[in-house]
């Protein structure tokens, strides 16, 4: 399967962005005692995560990032993502159950594969 050209306005990608935003907000609020705005560290991660979603080659065909064949996060940001998701994931069920259901459904998708371009 050829990667899709980036389409960050697709509803699937908007939902992914909403989910990561909710997770980072929940983590920052409970770990850094912020109210309404993210701390500098969490804001940096959030902006990085949104940038990576915008550049995802699979776009609306993607599975969850944890099952993806391409790991596009830098190692330090990947570690930060794991910390945030480990904390926020279980709590999302109480705070944002709709996002949890969508994420669970999306995780059932089969990871797309990359094919080499032939010229």
JSON list of N, CA, C and O in Angstrom, two decimals, residues 63-105:
[
{"chain": "A", "resi": 63, "resn": "UNK", "atom": "N", "xyz": [-3.35, 2.75, 11.78]},
{"chain": "A", "resi": 63, "resn": "UNK", "atom": "CA", "xyz": [-3.77, 2.11, 13.02]},
{"chain": "A", "resi": 63, "resn": "UNK", "atom": "C", "xyz": [-3.32, 3.03, 14.16]},
{"chain": "A", "resi": 63, "resn": "UNK", "atom": "O", "xyz": [-2.89, 4.15, 13.91]},
{"chain": "A", "resi": 64, "resn": "UNK", "atom": "N", "xyz": [-3.37, 2.56, 15.37]},
{"chain": "A", "resi": 64, "resn": "UNK", "atom": "CA", "xyz": [-2.83, 3.37, 16.46]},
{"chain": "A", "resi": 64, "resn": "UNK", "atom": "C", "xyz": [-1.31, 3.41, 16.34]},
{"chain": "A", "resi": 64, "resn": "UNK", "atom": "O", "xyz": [-0.70, 2.50, 15.77]},
{"chain": "A", "resi": 65, "resn": "UNK", "atom": "N", "xyz": [-0.71, 4.45, 16.86]},
{"chain": "A", "resi": 65, "resn": "UNK", "atom": "CA", "xyz": [0.74, 4.64, 16.71]},
{"chain": "A", "resi": 65, "resn": "UNK", "atom": "C", "xyz": [1.53, 3.48, 17.30]},
{"chain": "A", "resi": 65, "resn": "UNK", "atom": "O", "xyz": [2.60, 3.14, 16.81]},
{"chain": "A", "resi": 66, "resn": "UNK", "atom": "N", "xyz": [1.02, 2.87, 18.36]},
{"chain": "A", "resi": 66, "resn": "UNK", "atom": "CA", "xyz": [1.72, 1.77, 18.99]},
{"chain": "A", "resi": 66, "resn": "UNK", "atom": "C", "xyz": [1.86, 0.55, 18.09]},
{"chain": "A", "resi": 66, "resn": "UNK", "atom": "O", "xyz": [2.75, -0.27, 18.27]},
{"chain": "A", "resi": 67, "resn": "UNK", "atom": "N", "xyz": [0.98, 0.40, 17.10]},
{"chain": "A", "resi": 67, "resn": "UNK", "atom": "CA", "xyz": [1.02, -0.75, 16.20]},
{"chain": "A", "resi": 67, "resn": "UNK", "atom": "C", "xyz": [1.63, -0.41, 14.84]},
{"chain": "A", "resi": 67, "resn": "UNK", "atom": "O", "xyz": [1.70, -1.25, 13.97]},
{"chain": "A", "resi": 68, "resn": "UNK", "atom": "N", "xyz": [2.02, 0.83, 14.66]},
{"chain": "A", "resi": 68, "resn": "UNK", "atom": "CA", "xyz": [2.50, 1.29, 13.36]},
{"chain": "A", "resi": 68, "resn": "UNK", "atom": "C", "xyz": [3.84, 0.65, 12.99]},
{"chain": "A", "resi": 68, "resn": "UNK", "atom": "O", "xyz": [4.68, 0.39, 13.85]},
{"chain": "A", "resi": 69, "resn": "UNK", "atom": "N", "xyz": [4.04, 0.46, 11.69]},
{"chain": "A", "resi": 69, "resn": "UNK", "atom": "CA", "xyz": [5.30, -0.11, 11.21]},
{"chain": "A", "resi": 69, "resn": "UNK", "atom": "C", "xyz": [6.40, 0.93, 11.15]},
{"chain": "A", "resi": 69, "resn": "UNK", "atom": "O", "xyz": [7.57, 0.59, 11.04]},
{"chain": "A", "resi": 70, "resn": "UNK", "atom": "N", "xyz": [6.03, 2.21, 11.18]},
{"chain": "A", "resi": 70, "resn": "UNK", "atom": "CA", "xyz": [6.98, 3.31, 11.19]},
{"chain": "A", "resi": 70, "resn": "UNK", "atom": "C", "xyz": [6.94, 3.94, 12.57]},
{"chain": "A", "resi": 70, "resn": "UNK", "atom": "O", "xyz": [5.88, 4.32, 13.04]},
{"chain": "A", "resi": 71, "resn": "UNK", "atom": "N", "xyz": [8.08, 4.03, 13.21]},
{"chain": "A", "resi": 71, "resn": "UNK", "atom": "CA", "xyz": [8.13, 4.71, 14.51]},
{"chain": "A", "resi": 71, "resn": "UNK", "atom": "C", "xyz": [8.78, 6.06, 14.27]},
{"chain": "A", "resi": 71, "resn": "UNK", "atom": "O", "xyz": [10.00, 6.17, 14.18]},
{"chain": "A", "resi": 72, "resn": "UNK", "atom": "N", "xyz": [7.93, 7.08, 14.18]},
{"chain": "A", "resi": 72, "resn": "UNK", "atom": "CA", "xyz": [8.42, 8.38, 13.72]},
{"chain": "A", "resi": 72, "resn": "UNK", "atom": "C", "xyz": [8.78, 9.35, 14.84]},
{"chain": "A", "resi": 72, "resn": "UNK", "atom": "O", "xyz": [9.21, 10.45, 14.57]},
{"chain": "A", "resi": 73, "resn": "UNK", "atom": "N", "xyz": [8.62, 8.93, 16.10]},
{"chain": "A", "resi": 73, "resn": "UNK", "atom": "CA", "xyz": [8.99, 9.81, 17.21]},
{"chain": "A", "resi": 73, "resn": "UNK", "atom": "C", "xyz": [10.47, 9.66, 17.51]},
{"chain": "A", "resi": 73, "resn": "UNK", "atom": "O", "xyz": [11.02, 8.56, 17.43]},
{"chain": "A", "resi": 74, "resn": "UNK", "atom": "N", "xyz": [11.10, 10.79, 17.88]},
{"chain": "A", "resi": 74, "resn": "UNK", "atom": "CA", "xyz": [12.48, 10.71, 18.37]},
{"chain": "A", "resi": 74, "resn": "UNK", "atom": "C", "xyz": [12.46, 9.87, 19.65]},
{"chain": "A", "resi": 74, "resn": "UNK", "atom": "O", "xyz": [11.45, 9.82, 20.34]},
{"chain": "A", "resi": 75, "resn": "UNK", "atom": "N", "xyz": [13.57, 9.22, 20.00]},
{"chain": "A", "resi": 75, "resn": "UNK", "atom": "CA", "xyz": [13.58, 8.38, 21.20]},
{"chain": "A", "resi": 75, "resn": "UNK", "atom": "C", "xyz": [13.14, 9.10, 22.48]},
{"chain": "A", "resi": 75, "resn": "UNK", "atom": "O", "xyz": [12.39, 8.53, 23.29]},
{"chain": "A", "resi": 76, "resn": "UNK", "atom": "N", "xyz": [13.57, 10.34, 22.67]},
{"chain": "A", "resi": 76, "resn": "UNK", "atom": "CA", "xyz": [13.17, 11.06, 23.89]},
{"chain": "A", "resi": 76, "resn": "UNK", "atom": "C", "xyz": [11.67, 11.35, 23.90]},
{"chain": "A", "resi": 76, "resn": "UNK", "atom": "O", "xyz": [11.01, 11.23, 24.93]},
{"chain": "A", "resi": 77, "resn": "UNK", "atom": "N", "xyz": [11.11, 11.70, 22.76]},
{"chain": "A", "resi": 77, "resn": "UNK", "atom": "CA", "xyz": [9.67, 11.97, 22.68]},
{"chain": "A", "resi": 77, "resn": "UNK", "atom": "C", "xyz": [8.87, 10.68, 22.75]},
{"chain": "A", "resi": 77, "resn": "UNK", "atom": "O", "xyz": [7.76, 10.65, 23.29]},
{"chain": "A", "resi": 78, "resn": "UNK", "atom": "N", "xyz": [9.43, 9.61, 22.23]},
{"chain": "A", "resi": 78, "resn": "UNK", "atom": "CA", "xyz": [8.77, 8.31, 22.33]},
{"chain": "A", "resi": 78, "resn": "UNK", "atom": "C", "xyz": [8.64, 7.90, 23.79]},
{"chain": "A", "resi": 78, "resn": "UNK", "atom": "O", "xyz": [7.59, 7.41, 24.23]},
{"chain": "A", "resi": 79, "resn": "UNK", "atom": "N", "xyz": [9.69, 8.11, 24.56]},
{"chain": "A", "resi": 79, "resn": "UNK", "atom": "CA", "xyz": [9.67, 7.80, 25.99]},
{"chain": "A", "resi": 79, "resn": "UNK", "atom": "C", "xyz": [8.64, 8.66, 26.71]},
{"chain": "A", "resi": 79, "resn": "UNK", "atom": "O", "xyz": [7.89, 8.18, 27.55]},
{"chain": "A", "resi": 80, "resn": "UNK", "atom": "N", "xyz": [8.59, 9.94, 26.37]},
{"chain": "A", "resi": 80, "resn": "UNK", "atom": "CA", "xyz": [7.62, 10.86, 26.97]},
{"chain": "A", "resi": 80, "resn": "UNK", "atom": "C", "xyz": [6.20, 10.41, 26.62]},
{"chain": "A", "resi": 80, "resn": "UNK", "atom": "O", "xyz": [5.30, 10.45, 27.47]},
{"chain": "A", "resi": 81, "resn": "UNK", "atom": "N", "xyz": [5.97, 9.99, 25.38]},
{"chain": "A", "resi": 81, "resn": "UNK", "atom": "CA", "xyz": [4.65, 9.52, 24.96]},
{"chain": "A", "resi": 81, "resn": "UNK", "atom": "C", "xyz": [4.23, 8.30, 25.79]},
{"chain": "A", "resi": 81, "resn": "UNK", "atom": "O", "xyz": [3.08, 8.21, 26.23]},
{"chain": "A", "resi": 82, "resn": "UNK", "atom": "N", "xyz": [5.16, 7.39, 26.03]},
{"chain": "A", "resi": 82, "resn": "UNK", "atom": "CA", "xyz": [4.84, 6.21, 26.83]},
{"chain": "A", "resi": 82, "resn": "UNK", "atom": "C", "xyz": [4.43, 6.59, 28.25]},
{"chain": "A", "resi": 82, "resn": "UNK", "atom": "O", "xyz": [3.48, 6.04, 28.80]},
{"chain": "A", "resi": 83, "resn": "UNK", "atom": "N", "xyz": [5.16, 7.52, 28.84]},
{"chain": "A", "resi": 83, "resn": "UNK", "atom": "CA", "xyz": [4.85, 7.97, 30.20]},
{"chain": "A", "resi": 83, "resn": "UNK", "atom": "C", "xyz": [3.45, 8.61, 30.24]},
{"chain": "A", "resi": 83, "resn": "UNK", "atom": "O", "xyz": [2.63, 8.28, 31.11]},
{"chain": "A", "resi": 84, "resn": "UNK", "atom": "N", "xyz": [3.19, 9.48, 29.31]},
{"chain": "A", "resi": 84, "resn": "UNK", "atom": "CA", "xyz": [1.90, 10.17, 29.27]},
{"chain": "A", "resi": 84, "resn": "UNK", "atom": "C", "xyz": [0.76, 9.19, 29.03]},
{"chain": "A", "resi": 84, "resn": "UNK", "atom": "O", "xyz": [-0.27, 9.22, 29.70]},
{"chain": "A", "resi": 85, "resn": "UNK", "atom": "N", "xyz": [0.95, 8.28, 28.10]},
{"chain": "A", "resi": 85, "resn": "UNK", "atom": "CA", "xyz": [-0.11, 7.33, 27.76]},
{"chain": "A", "resi": 85, "resn": "UNK", "atom": "C", "xyz": [-0.35, 6.30, 28.84]},
{"chain": "A", "resi": 85, "resn": "UNK", "atom": "O", "xyz": [-1.49, 5.90, 29.08]},
{"chain": "A", "resi": 86, "resn": "UNK", "atom": "N", "xyz": [0.71, 5.88, 29.52]},
{"chain": "A", "resi": 86, "resn": "UNK", "atom": "CA", "xyz": [0.53, 4.94, 30.63]},
{"chain": "A", "resi": 86, "resn": "UNK", "atom": "C", "xyz": [-0.29, 5.57, 31.74]},
{"chain": "A", "resi": 86, "resn": "UNK", "atom": "O", "xyz": [-1.09, 4.90, 32.39]},
{"chain": "A", "resi": 87, "resn": "UNK", "atom": "N", "xyz": [-0.07, 6.84, 31.99]},
{"chain": "A", "resi": 87, "resn": "UNK", "atom": "CA", "xyz": [-0.82, 7.53, 33.03]},
{"chain": "A", "resi": 87, "resn": "UNK", "atom": "C", "xyz": [-2.24, 7.86, 32.56]},
{"chain": "A", "resi": 87, "resn": "UNK", "atom": "O", "xyz": [-3.22, 7.56, 33.24]},
{"chain": "A", "resi": 88, "resn": "UNK", "atom": "N", "xyz": [-2.35, 8.49, 31.41]},
{"chain": "A", "resi": 88, "resn": "UNK", "atom": "CA", "xyz": [-3.64, 9.01, 30.96]},
{"chain": "A", "resi": 88, "resn": "UNK", "atom": "C", "xyz": [-4.57, 7.94, 30.40]},
{"chain": "A", "resi": 88, "resn": "UNK", "atom": "O", "xyz": [-5.80, 8.07, 30.53]},
{"chain": "A", "resi": 89, "resn": "UNK", "atom": "N", "xyz": [-4.01, 6.92, 29.79]},
{"chain": "A", "resi": 89, "resn": "UNK", "atom": "CA", "xyz": [-4.84, 5.89, 29.16]},
{"chain": "A", "resi": 89, "resn": "UNK", "atom": "C", "xyz": [-5.96, 5.35, 30.04]},
{"chain": "A", "resi": 89, "resn": "UNK", "atom": "O", "xyz": [-7.14, 5.45, 29.68]},
{"chain": "A", "resi": 90, "resn": "UNK", "atom": "N", "xyz": [-5.64, 4.80, 31.20]},
{"chain": "A", "resi": 90, "resn": "UNK", "atom": "CA", "xyz": [-6.71, 4.26, 32.06]},
{"chain": "A", "resi": 90, "resn": "UNK", "atom": "C", "xyz": [-7.67, 5.34, 32.56]},
{"chain": "A", "resi": 90, "resn": "UNK", "atom": "O", "xyz": [-8.86, 5.08, 32.73]},
{"chain": "A", "resi": 91, "resn": "UNK", "atom": "N", "xyz": [-7.20, 6.54, 32.75]},
{"chain": "A", "resi": 91, "resn": "UNK", "atom": "CA", "xyz": [-8.05, 7.63, 33.26]},
{"chain": "A", "resi": 91, "resn": "UNK", "atom": "C", "xyz": [-8.95, 8.23, 32.19]},
{"chain": "A", "resi": 91, "resn": "UNK", "atom": "O", "xyz": [-9.95, 8.87, 32.50]},
{"chain": "A", "resi": 92, "resn": "UNK", "atom": "N", "xyz": [-8.59, 8.00, 30.95]},
{"chain": "A", "resi": 92, "resn": "UNK", "atom": "CA", "xyz": [-9.40, 8.51, 29.85]},
{"chain": "A", "resi": 92, "resn": "UNK", "atom": "C", "xyz": [-10.80, 7.89, 29.86]},
{"chain": "A", "resi": 92, "resn": "UNK", "atom": "O", "xyz": [-11.76, 8.53, 29.43]},
{"chain": "A", "resi": 93, "resn": "UNK", "atom": "N", "xyz": [-10.91, 6.67, 30.35]},
{"chain": "A", "resi": 93, "resn": "UNK", "atom": "CA", "xyz": [-12.21, 6.01, 30.40]},
{"chain": "A", "resi": 93, "resn": "UNK", "atom": "C", "xyz": [-13.20, 6.81, 31.23]},
{"chain": "A", "resi": 93, "resn": "UNK", "atom": "O", "xyz": [-14.38, 6.89, 30.90]},
{"chain": "A", "resi": 94, "resn": "UNK", "atom": "N", "xyz": [-12.73, 7.45, 32.28]},
{"chain": "A", "resi": 94, "resn": "UNK", "atom": "CA", "xyz": [-13.60, 8.28, 33.12]},
{"chain": "A", "resi": 94, "resn": "UNK", "atom": "C", "xyz": [-13.82, 9.67, 32.54]},
{"chain": "A", "resi": 94, "resn": "UNK", "atom": "O", "xyz": [-14.92, 10.22, 32.61]},
{"chain": "A", "resi": 95, "resn": "UNK", "atom": "N", "xyz": [-12.78, 10.24, 31.97]},
{"chain": "A", "resi": 95, "resn": "UNK", "atom": "CA", "xyz": [-12.83, 11.63, 31.52]},
{"chain": "A", "resi": 95, "resn": "UNK", "atom": "C", "xyz": [-13.33, 11.79, 30.08]},
{"chain": "A", "resi": 95, "resn": "UNK", "atom": "O", "xyz": [-13.99, 12.78, 29.76]},
{"chain": "A", "resi": 96, "resn": "UNK", "atom": "N", "xyz": [-12.96, 10.87, 29.21]},
{"chain": "A", "resi": 96, "resn": "UNK", "atom": "CA", "xyz": [-13.31, 10.97, 27.78]},
{"chain": "A", "resi": 96, "resn": "UNK", "atom": "C", "xyz": [-13.63, 9.58, 27.22]},
{"chain": "A", "resi": 96, "resn": "UNK", "atom": "O", "xyz": [-12.89, 9.06, 26.39]},
{"chain": "A", "resi": 97, "resn": "UNK", "atom": "N", "xyz": [-14.74, 8.97, 27.65]},
{"chain": "A", "resi": 97, "resn": "UNK", "atom": "CA", "xyz": [-15.04, 7.60, 27.22]},
{"chain": "A", "resi": 97, "resn": "UNK", "atom": "C", "xyz": [-15.23, 7.46, 25.71]},
{"chain": "A", "resi": 97, "resn": "UNK", "atom": "O", "xyz": [-14.88, 6.42, 25.14]},
{"chain": "A", "resi": 98, "resn": "UNK", "atom": "N", "xyz": [-15.73, 8.49, 25.03]},
{"chain": "A", "resi": 98, "resn": "UNK", "atom": "CA", "xyz": [-15.90, 8.42, 23.58]},
{"chain": "A", "resi": 98, "resn": "UNK", "atom": "C", "xyz": [-14.57, 8.27, 22.87]},
{"chain": "A", "resi": 98, "resn": "UNK", "atom": "O", "xyz": [-14.45, 7.48, 21.92]},
{"chain": "A", "resi": 99, "resn": "UNK", "atom": "N", "xyz": [-13.58, 8.99, 23.33]},
{"chain": "A", "resi": 99, "resn": "UNK", "atom": "CA", "xyz": [-12.25, 8.89, 22.73]},
{"chain": "A", "resi": 99, "resn": "UNK", "atom": "C", "xyz": [-11.66, 7.51, 22.94]},
{"chain": "A", "resi": 99, "resn": "UNK", "atom": "O", "xyz": [-10.97, 6.97, 22.06]},
{"chain": "A", "resi": 100, "resn": "UNK", "atom": "N", "xyz": [-11.93, 6.94, 24.10]},
{"chain": "A", "resi": 100, "resn": "UNK", "atom": "CA", "xyz": [-11.42, 5.59, 24.40]},
{"chain": "A", "resi": 100, "resn": "UNK", "atom": "C", "xyz": [-12.03, 4.57, 23.44]},
{"chain": "A", "resi": 100, "resn": "UNK", "atom": "O", "xyz": [-11.33, 3.71, 22.90]},
{"chain": "A", "resi": 101, "resn": "UNK", "atom": "N", "xyz": [-13.32, 4.69, 23.20]},
{"chain": "A", "resi": 101, "resn": "UNK", "atom": "CA", "xyz": [-14.00, 3.76, 22.29]},
{"chain": "A", "resi": 101, "resn": "UNK", "atom": "C", "xyz": [-13.47, 3.90, 20.87]},
{"chain": "A", "resi": 101, "resn": "UNK", "atom": "O", "xyz": [-13.20, 2.89, 20.20]},
{"chain": "A", "resi": 102, "resn": "UNK", "atom": "N", "xyz": [-13.28, 5.11, 20.41]},
{"chain": "A", "resi": 102, "resn": "UNK", "atom": "CA", "xyz": [-12.72, 5.32, 19.07]},
{"chain": "A", "resi": 102, "resn": "UNK", "atom": "C", "xyz": [-11.30, 4.76, 18.99]},
{"chain": "A", "resi": 102, "resn": "UNK", "atom": "O", "xyz": [-10.94, 4.12, 18.00]},
{"chain": "A", "resi": 103, "resn": "UNK", "atom": "N", "xyz": [-10.50, 4.99, 20.02]},
{"chain": "A", "resi": 103, "resn": "UNK", "atom": "CA", "xyz": [-9.13, 4.50, 20.02]},
{"chain": "A", "resi": 103, "resn": "UNK", "atom": "C", "xyz": [-9.10, 2.97, 20.01]},
{"chain": "A", "resi": 103, "resn": "UNK", "atom": "O", "xyz": [-8.30, 2.36, 19.30]},
{"chain": "A", "resi": 104, "resn": "UNK", "atom": "N", "xyz": [-9.98, 2.36, 20.79]},
{"chain": "A", "resi": 104, "resn": "UNK", "atom": "CA", "xyz": [-10.06, 0.89, 20.82]},
{"chain": "A", "resi": 104, "resn": "UNK", "atom": "C", "xyz": [-10.45, 0.36, 19.45]},
{"chain": "A", "resi": 104, "resn": "UNK", "atom": "O", "xyz": [-9.90, -0.63, 18.97]},
{"chain": "A", "resi": 105, "resn": "UNK", "atom": "N", "xyz": [-11.40, 1.01, 18.81]},
{"chain": "A", "resi": 105, "resn": "UNK", "atom": "CA", "xyz": [-11.83, 0.59, 17.48]},
{"chain": "A", "resi": 105, "resn": "UNK", "atom": "C", "xyz": [-10.69, 0.74, 16.47]},
{"chain": "A", "resi": 105, "resn": "UNK", "atom": "O", "xyz": [-10.43, -0.15, 15.67]}
]
